[in-house]
mmCIF file of C-alpha atoms and ligand atoms in Angstrom:
data_model
loop_
_atom_site.group_PDB
_atom_site.id
_atom_site.type_symbol
_atom_site.label_atom_id
_atom_site.label_comp_id
_atom_site.label_asym_id
_atom_site.label_seq_id
_atom_site.Cartn_x
_atom_site.Cartn_y
_atom_site.Cartn_z
ATOM 1 C CA UNK D 1 -1.430 -25.710 4.007
ATOM 2 C CA UNK D 2 -3.659 -28.563 4.278
ATOM 3 C CA UNK D 3 -5.331 -29.939 1.174
ATOM 4 C CA UNK D 4 -8.565 -29.136 2.822
ATOM 5 C CA UNK D 5 -7.843 -25.517 3.112
ATOM 6 C CA UNK D 6 -10.421 -23.226 1.827
ATOM 7 C CA UNK D 7 -8.883 -20.134 0.402
ATOM 8 C CA UNK D 8 -10.411 -16.827 1.330
ATOM 9 C CA UNK D 9 -10.045 -13.959 -1.344
ATOM 10 C CA UNK D 10 -10.862 -10.584 -0.108
ATOM 11 C CA UNK D 11 -12.553 -8.310 -2.463
ATOM 12 C CA UNK D 12 -11.446 -4.460 -1.674
ATOM 13 C CA UNK D 13 -13.691 -2.885 -4.457
ATOM 14 C CA UNK D 14 -15.733 -1.148 -1.874
ATOM 15 C CA UNK D 15 -12.932 0.461 -0.047
ATOM 16 C CA UNK D 16 -12.570 2.187 -3.454
ATOM 17 C CA UNK D 17 -16.360 2.882 -3.702
ATOM 18 C CA UNK D 18 -16.143 4.884 -0.455
ATOM 19 C CA UNK D 19 -12.980 6.709 -1.463
ATOM 20 C CA UNK D 20 -14.494 7.578 -4.739
ATOM 21 C CA UNK D 21 -17.696 9.082 -2.870
ATOM 22 C CA UNK D 22 -15.370 12.085 -2.044
ATOM 23 C CA UNK D 23 -12.890 11.915 -4.960
ATOM 24 C CA UNK D 24 -9.860 11.841 -2.812
ATOM 25 C CA UNK D 25 -7.363 9.290 -1.745
ATOM 26 C CA UNK D 26 -9.126 7.834 1.563
ATOM 27 C CA UNK D 27 -9.815 5.222 2.306
ATOM 28 C CA UNK D 28 -6.874 3.640 0.467
ATOM 29 C CA UNK D 29 -7.728 0.192 -1.046
ATOM 30 C CA UNK D 30 -4.054 -0.776 -1.121
ATOM 31 C CA UNK D 31 -3.874 -0.218 2.709
ATOM 32 C CA UNK D 32 -6.900 -2.323 3.059
ATOM 33 C CA UNK D 33 -5.287 -5.081 0.749
ATOM 34 C CA UNK D 34 -2.255 -5.063 2.805
ATOM 35 C CA UNK D 35 -4.173 -5.134 6.179
ATOM 36 C CA UNK D 36 -6.156 -8.150 4.579
ATOM 37 C CA UNK D 37 -3.095 -9.832 3.624
ATOM 38 C CA UNK D 38 -1.701 -9.553 7.170
ATOM 39 C CA UNK D 39 -4.941 -10.749 8.454
ATOM 40 C CA UNK D 40 -4.527 -13.998 6.616
ATOM 41 C CA UNK D 41 -6.307 -13.476 3.206
ATOM 42 C CA UNK D 42 -5.154 -16.040 0.748
ATOM 43 C CA UNK D 43 -5.680 -13.591 -2.002
ATOM 44 C CA UNK D 44 -7.000 -10.235 -3.074
ATOM 45 C CA UNK D 45 -9.648 -9.600 -5.669
ATOM 46 C CA UNK D 46 -10.218 -6.531 -7.466
ATOM 47 C CA UNK D 47 -12.626 -5.782 -10.151
ATOM 48 C CA UNK D 48 -11.655 -3.048 -12.659
ATOM 49 C CA UNK D 49 -14.882 -2.026 -14.124
ATOM 50 C CA UNK D 50 -15.101 -0.570 -17.536
ATOM 51 C CA UNK D 51 -16.650 2.604 -15.969
ATOM 52 C CA UNK D 52 -14.106 2.684 -13.250
ATOM 53 C CA UNK D 53 -16.674 3.150 -10.542
ATOM 54 C CA UNK D 54 -14.496 1.723 -7.889
ATOM 55 C CA UNK D 55 -11.138 0.357 -8.544
ATOM 56 C CA UNK D 56 -8.815 2.474 -10.711
ATOM 57 C CA UNK D 57 -6.008 1.619 -13.064
ATOM 58 C CA UNK D 58 -3.689 3.146 -10.569
ATOM 59 C CA UNK D 59 -5.079 0.880 -7.946
ATOM 60 C CA UNK D 60 -4.200 -2.081 -9.928
ATOM 61 C CA UNK D 61 -0.665 -0.971 -10.675
ATOM 62 C CA UNK D 62 -0.353 -0.372 -6.940
ATOM 63 C CA UNK D 63 -1.696 -3.795 -5.897
ATOM 64 C CA UNK D 64 0.608 -5.506 -8.385
ATOM 65 C CA UNK D 65 3.365 -3.749 -6.745
ATOM 66 C CA UNK D 66 2.639 -4.240 -2.967
ATOM 67 C CA UNK D 67 0.921 -7.458 -2.764
ATOM 68 C CA UNK D 68 2.690 -10.674 -1.587
ATOM 69 C CA UNK D 69 -0.383 -12.841 -2.049
ATOM 70 C CA UNK D 70 -1.916 -13.446 -5.476
ATOM 71 C CA UNK D 71 -4.028 -10.768 -7.068
ATOM 72 C CA UNK D 72 -7.287 -12.036 -8.683
ATOM 73 C CA UNK D 73 -8.120 -9.542 -11.338
ATOM 74 C CA UNK D 74 -11.689 -9.396 -12.199
ATOM 75 C CA UNK D 75 -12.574 -7.960 -15.644
ATOM 76 C CA UNK D 76 -15.150 -8.176 -18.475
ATOM 77 C CA UNK D 77 -14.156 -9.763 -21.742
ATOM 78 C CA UNK D 78 -13.189 -6.565 -23.558
ATOM 79 C CA UNK D 79 -10.078 -5.808 -25.566
ATOM 80 C CA UNK D 80 -9.136 -2.854 -23.156
ATOM 81 C CA UNK D 81 -9.280 -5.187 -20.128
ATOM 82 C CA UNK D 82 -7.322 -7.924 -22.075
ATOM 83 C CA UNK D 83 -4.607 -5.338 -22.719
ATOM 84 C CA UNK D 84 -4.375 -4.336 -19.040
ATOM 85 C CA UNK D 85 -4.251 -7.989 -17.852
ATOM 86 C CA UNK D 86 -1.642 -8.879 -20.264
ATOM 87 C CA UNK D 87 0.440 -5.972 -19.149
ATOM 88 C CA UNK D 88 0.229 -6.839 -15.460
ATOM 89 C CA UNK D 89 -0.026 -10.608 -15.733
ATOM 90 C CA UNK D 90 -1.777 -11.218 -12.462
ATOM 91 C CA UNK D 91 -1.955 -14.538 -10.871
ATOM 92 C CA UNK D 92 -5.651 -15.140 -11.768
ATOM 93 C CA UNK D 93 -8.018 -13.392 -14.072
ATOM 94 C CA UNK D 94 -11.687 -14.036 -13.532
ATOM 95 C CA UNK D 95 -13.922 -13.059 -16.475
ATOM 96 C CA UNK D 96 -17.277 -11.614 -15.342
ATOM 97 C CA UNK D 97 -20.298 -10.147 -17.359
ATOM 98 C CA UNK D 98 -20.624 -6.315 -16.929
ATOM 99 C CA UNK D 99 -23.445 -4.157 -17.761
ATOM 100 C CA UNK D 100 -23.227 -0.361 -16.911
ATOM 101 C CA UNK D 101 -26.538 0.039 -15.517
ATOM 102 C CA UNK D 102 -26.227 -2.789 -13.129
ATOM 103 C CA UNK D 103 -25.406 -2.088 -9.372
ATOM 104 C CA UNK D 104 -23.163 -5.340 -9.081
ATOM 105 C CA UNK D 105 -22.368 -8.231 -11.189
ATOM 106 C CA UNK D 106 -25.784 -9.582 -11.300
ATOM 107 C CA UNK D 107 -25.503 -13.004 -13.180
ATOM 108 C CA UNK D 108 -23.037 -15.250 -14.320
ATOM 109 C CA UNK D 109 -21.282 -15.082 -17.761
ATOM 110 C CA UNK D 110 -23.029 -16.434 -20.765
ATOM 111 C CA UNK D 111 -20.289 -18.690 -22.032
ATOM 112 C CA UNK D 112 -22.181 -21.265 -24.009
ATOM 113 C CA UNK D 113 -23.469 -18.760 -26.618
ATOM 114 C CA UNK D 114 -20.026 -17.012 -26.812
ATOM 115 C CA UNK D 115 -17.831 -20.024 -26.710
ATOM 116 C CA UNK D 116 -15.741 -19.301 -29.866
ATOM 117 C CA UNK D 117 -15.183 -15.519 -28.906
ATOM 118 C CA UNK D 118 -14.386 -16.441 -25.361
ATOM 119 C CA UNK D 119 -12.012 -19.168 -26.210
ATOM 120 C CA UNK D 120 -10.020 -16.696 -28.380
ATOM 121 C CA UNK D 121 -10.231 -14.190 -25.702
ATOM 122 C CA UNK D 122 -8.863 -16.242 -22.912
ATOM 123 C CA UNK D 123 -6.056 -18.046 -24.902
ATOM 124 C CA UNK D 124 -3.472 -15.194 -24.757
ATOM 125 C CA UNK D 125 -4.154 -14.884 -21.063
ATOM 126 C CA UNK D 126 -3.503 -18.331 -20.478
ATOM 127 C CA UNK D 127 -0.323 -18.182 -22.540
ATOM 128 C CA UNK D 128 0.700 -15.207 -20.368
ATOM 129 C CA UNK D 129 0.596 -17.631 -17.272
ATOM 130 C CA UNK D 130 -2.759 -16.370 -15.738
ATOM 131 C CA UNK D 131 -4.998 -18.808 -14.233
ATOM 132 C CA UNK D 132 -8.366 -17.970 -16.042
ATOM 133 C CA UNK D 133 -11.360 -18.204 -13.948
ATOM 134 C CA UNK D 134 -15.004 -17.823 -15.580
ATOM 135 C CA UNK D 135 -17.736 -16.472 -13.253
ATOM 136 C CA UNK D 136 -20.846 -18.442 -13.913
ATOM 137 C CA UNK D 137 -24.301 -19.576 -12.625
ATOM 138 C CA UNK D 138 -24.653 -23.205 -11.416
ATOM 139 C CA UNK D 139 -25.684 -24.240 -14.827
ATOM 140 C CA UNK D 140 -24.288 -27.525 -16.379
ATOM 141 C CA UNK D 141 -24.320 -25.937 -19.919
ATOM 142 C CA UNK D 142 -22.075 -23.105 -18.745
ATOM 143 C CA UNK D 143 -19.683 -25.401 -17.039
ATOM 144 C CA UNK D 144 -19.274 -27.490 -19.967
ATOM 145 C CA UNK D 145 -18.668 -24.573 -22.173
ATOM 146 C CA UNK D 146 -16.219 -22.977 -19.654
ATOM 147 C CA UNK D 147 -14.337 -26.372 -19.677
ATOM 148 C CA UNK D 148 -14.266 -26.560 -23.429
ATOM 149 C CA UNK D 149 -13.012 -23.148 -23.911
ATOM 150 C CA UNK D 150 -9.958 -23.967 -21.734
ATOM 151 C CA UNK D 151 -10.698 -22.239 -18.417
ATOM 152 C CA UNK D 152 -8.793 -23.835 -15.409
ATOM 153 C CA UNK D 153 -11.244 -22.465 -12.897
ATOM 154 C CA UNK D 154 -14.775 -21.546 -12.499
ATOM 155 C CA UNK D 155 -16.340 -19.363 -9.943
ATOM 156 C CA UNK D 156 -19.868 -20.123 -9.217
ATOM 157 C CA UNK D 157 -22.305 -17.285 -8.462
ATOM 158 C CA UNK D 158 -23.826 -17.498 -5.099
ATOM 159 C CA UNK D 159 -25.888 -14.524 -5.348
ATOM 160 C CA UNK D 160 -29.300 -16.146 -6.030
ATOM 161 C CA UNK D 161 -28.794 -18.336 -2.989
ATOM 162 C CA UNK D 162 -27.823 -15.490 -0.734
ATOM 163 C CA UNK D 163 -30.609 -13.231 -1.984
ATOM 164 C CA UNK D 164 -33.073 -16.069 -1.108
ATOM 165 C CA UNK D 165 -31.610 -16.528 2.307
ATOM 166 C CA UNK D 166 -31.855 -12.656 2.940
ATOM 167 C CA UNK D 167 -35.411 -12.807 1.940
ATOM 168 C CA UNK D 168 -36.282 -16.016 4.060
ATOM 169 C CA UNK D 169 -37.311 -17.806 0.964
ATOM 170 C CA UNK D 170 -36.354 -21.204 2.328
ATOM 171 C CA UNK D 171 -37.503 -23.448 -0.618
ATOM 172 C CA UNK D 172 -35.779 -21.291 -3.240
ATOM 173 C CA UNK D 173 -32.401 -21.096 -0.953
ATOM 174 C CA UNK D 174 -32.437 -24.828 -0.698
ATOM 175 C CA UNK D 175 -32.866 -25.307 -4.274
ATOM 176 C CA UNK D 176 -30.252 -22.655 -5.135
ATOM 177 C CA UNK D 177 -27.828 -24.361 -2.644
ATOM 178 C CA UNK D 178 -28.471 -27.700 -4.089
ATOM 179 C CA UNK D 179 -27.727 -26.617 -7.528
ATOM 180 C CA UNK D 180 -24.474 -25.159 -6.346
ATOM 181 C CA UNK D 181 -23.687 -28.283 -4.710
ATOM 182 C CA UNK D 182 -24.546 -30.555 -7.610
ATOM 183 C CA UNK D 183 -22.633 -28.227 -9.996
ATOM 184 C CA UNK D 184 -19.559 -28.058 -7.850
ATOM 185 C CA UNK D 185 -19.406 -31.733 -7.961
ATOM 186 C CA UNK D 186 -19.914 -31.668 -11.730
ATOM 187 C CA UNK D 187 -17.206 -28.986 -12.441
ATOM 188 C CA UNK D 188 -14.707 -30.892 -10.177
ATOM 189 C CA UNK D 189 -15.342 -34.069 -12.195
ATOM 190 C CA UNK D 190 -14.333 -32.369 -15.246
ATOM 191 C CA UNK D 191 -11.086 -31.268 -13.672
ATOM 192 C CA UNK D 192 -12.084 -27.554 -13.150
ATOM 193 C CA UNK D 193 -10.866 -25.887 -9.959
ATOM 194 C CA UNK D 194 -14.097 -24.697 -8.227
ATOM 195 C CA UNK D 195 -14.462 -21.187 -6.694
ATOM 196 C CA UNK D 196 -17.456 -19.312 -5.340
ATOM 197 C CA UNK D 197 -18.531 -15.938 -4.435
ATOM 198 C CA UNK D 198 -20.995 -13.093 -4.284
ATOM 199 C CA UNK D 199 -23.265 -11.816 -1.781
ATOM 200 C CA UNK D 200 -21.613 -14.253 0.967
ATOM 201 C CA UNK D 201 -22.102 -13.251 4.761
ATOM 202 C CA UNK D 202 -21.596 -14.971 8.074
ATOM 203 C CA UNK D 203 -25.122 -16.265 7.687
ATOM 204 C CA UNK D 204 -24.722 -17.750 4.303
ATOM 205 C CA UNK D 205 -20.969 -18.788 4.178
ATOM 206 C CA UNK D 206 -21.093 -22.076 5.885
ATOM 207 C CA UNK D 207 -23.200 -24.288 3.599
ATOM 208 C CA UNK D 208 -20.937 -23.223 0.652
ATOM 209 C CA UNK D 209 -17.672 -23.585 2.538
ATOM 210 C CA UNK D 210 -18.764 -27.094 3.457
ATOM 211 C CA UNK D 211 -18.616 -28.299 -0.200
ATOM 212 C CA UNK D 212 -15.335 -30.213 -0.379
ATOM 213 C CA UNK D 213 -14.914 -29.434 -4.199
ATOM 214 C CA UNK D 214 -14.790 -25.551 -3.452
ATOM 215 C CA UNK D 215 -11.343 -24.421 -2.990
ATOM 216 C CA UNK D 216 -11.744 -20.545 -2.773
ATOM 217 C CA UNK D 217 -14.358 -18.024 -1.665
ATOM 218 C CA UNK D 218 -14.218 -14.601 -2.790
ATOM 219 C CA UNK D 219 -16.041 -12.030 -0.480
ATOM 220 C CA UNK D 220 -16.086 -8.450 -0.363
ATOM 221 C CA UNK D 221 -19.170 -6.254 0.049
ATOM 222 C CA UNK D 222 -20.165 -7.798 3.467
ATOM 223 C CA UNK D 223 -16.626 -7.983 4.926
ATOM 224 C CA UNK D 224 -15.912 -4.266 3.987
ATOM 225 C CA UNK D 225 -19.280 -3.417 5.466
ATOM 226 C CA UNK D 226 -18.608 -5.298 8.731
ATOM 227 C CA UNK D 227 -15.248 -3.740 8.984
ATOM 228 C CA UNK D 228 -17.050 -0.528 9.837
ATOM 229 C CA UNK D 229 -18.295 -2.000 13.073
ATOM 230 C CA UNK D 230 -15.513 -4.291 14.083
ATOM 231 C CA UNK D 231 -12.524 -3.626 11.874
ATOM 232 C CA UNK D 232 -11.187 -5.501 8.898
ATOM 233 C CA UNK D 233 -9.070 -7.779 10.674
ATOM 234 C CA UNK D 234 -11.631 -9.079 13.227
ATOM 235 C CA UNK D 235 -14.352 -9.236 10.525
ATOM 236 C CA UNK D 236 -12.265 -11.304 8.608
ATOM 237 C CA UNK D 237 -11.183 -13.597 11.678
ATOM 238 C CA UNK D 238 -14.784 -14.393 12.074
ATOM 239 C CA UNK D 239 -15.205 -15.244 8.459
ATOM 240 C CA UNK D 240 -12.237 -17.419 8.663
ATOM 241 C CA UNK D 241 -13.721 -19.222 11.687
ATOM 242 C CA UNK D 242 -16.823 -19.906 10.179
ATOM 243 C CA UNK D 243 -15.175 -21.332 6.985
ATOM 244 C CA UNK D 244 -12.923 -23.498 9.054
ATOM 245 C CA UNK D 245 -15.749 -24.801 11.247
ATOM 246 C CA UNK D 246 -17.799 -25.699 8.010
ATOM 247 C CA UNK D 247 -14.819 -27.375 6.646
ATOM 248 C CA UNK D 248 -14.242 -29.688 9.701
HETATM 249 N N1 PXP A 301 -16.854 -12.997 -7.144
HETATM 250 C C1 PXP A 301 -17.013 -12.255 -8.250
HETATM 251 C C2 PXP A 301 -16.684 -12.843 -9.487
HETATM 252 C C3 PXP A 301 -17.560 -10.932 -8.078
HETATM 253 O O1 PXP A 301 -17.809 -10.191 -9.252
HETATM 254 C C4 PXP A 301 -17.861 -10.497 -6.824
HETATM 255 C C5 PXP A 301 -18.371 -8.995 -6.752
HETATM 256 O O2 PXP A 301 -17.567 -8.097 -7.471
HETATM 257 C C6 PXP A 301 -17.503 -11.047 -5.702
HETATM 258 C C7 PXP A 301 -17.000 -12.369 -5.923
HETATM 259 C C8 PXP A 301 -17.705 -10.675 -4.348
HETATM 260 O O3 PXP A 301 -19.074 -10.573 -3.978
HETATM 261 P P1 PXP A 301 -19.379 -9.519 -2.854
HETATM 262 O O4 PXP A 301 -18.747 -8.260 -2.750
HETATM 263 O O5 PXP A 301 -20.952 -9.598 -2.955
HETATM 264 O O6 PXP A 301 -18.920 -10.340 -1.573
#
């Protein structure tokens, strides 16, 4: 795979959201993960939330068993989640902020204020061989703190940029995009691997995919939604095409 290849991590949380709406076994997120893998996903992302609103513990067990591509395990910085991650030792662990009342992960992690605590939290995960990623806003203070605590990867939160695009707030979208661009350059200069994600769609992916410092995008909600209309494989193929085109 070329050095310029931008990895696509497919987040399957919302297959589990639909399953859980009826409390049964369908649709099966593991089947979606295998399909995404066959369709060229470079990794699968799943967020085990504290309230288990979508992905379940059994889903994580199953993903660890069936996946051939790396699992990016998203979790809050809690002792319970640390224990689960240490049991499974997934390829990557992405630490995200979590509030029970939020609909989705609304902001980046506050690393700078919790530096000591987070440094201790991620150390055993790193020792276990997991690549630790920290989900943060495009904010230099947070990036510096993520670097200091020993994270290898940061994932930049693209939600504010995507929301501004959806609302046709061009100035805001441009300033958010500029911050993401500058901070991906800055993080890369510190030796951090840069990922990005949240809220990305066909309309918003290309400017982010064009940043050469960004190595991976994690995309879920839009792809799973689009899969209703065209199927997961074609939905992913179009995202892949747009990412490759932006990268040229
Ligand atoms: N990256 C992280 C860290 C996330 O928390 C999420 C949402 O779970 C995503 C990427 C994917 O966001 P979306 O589902 O909006 O594409």
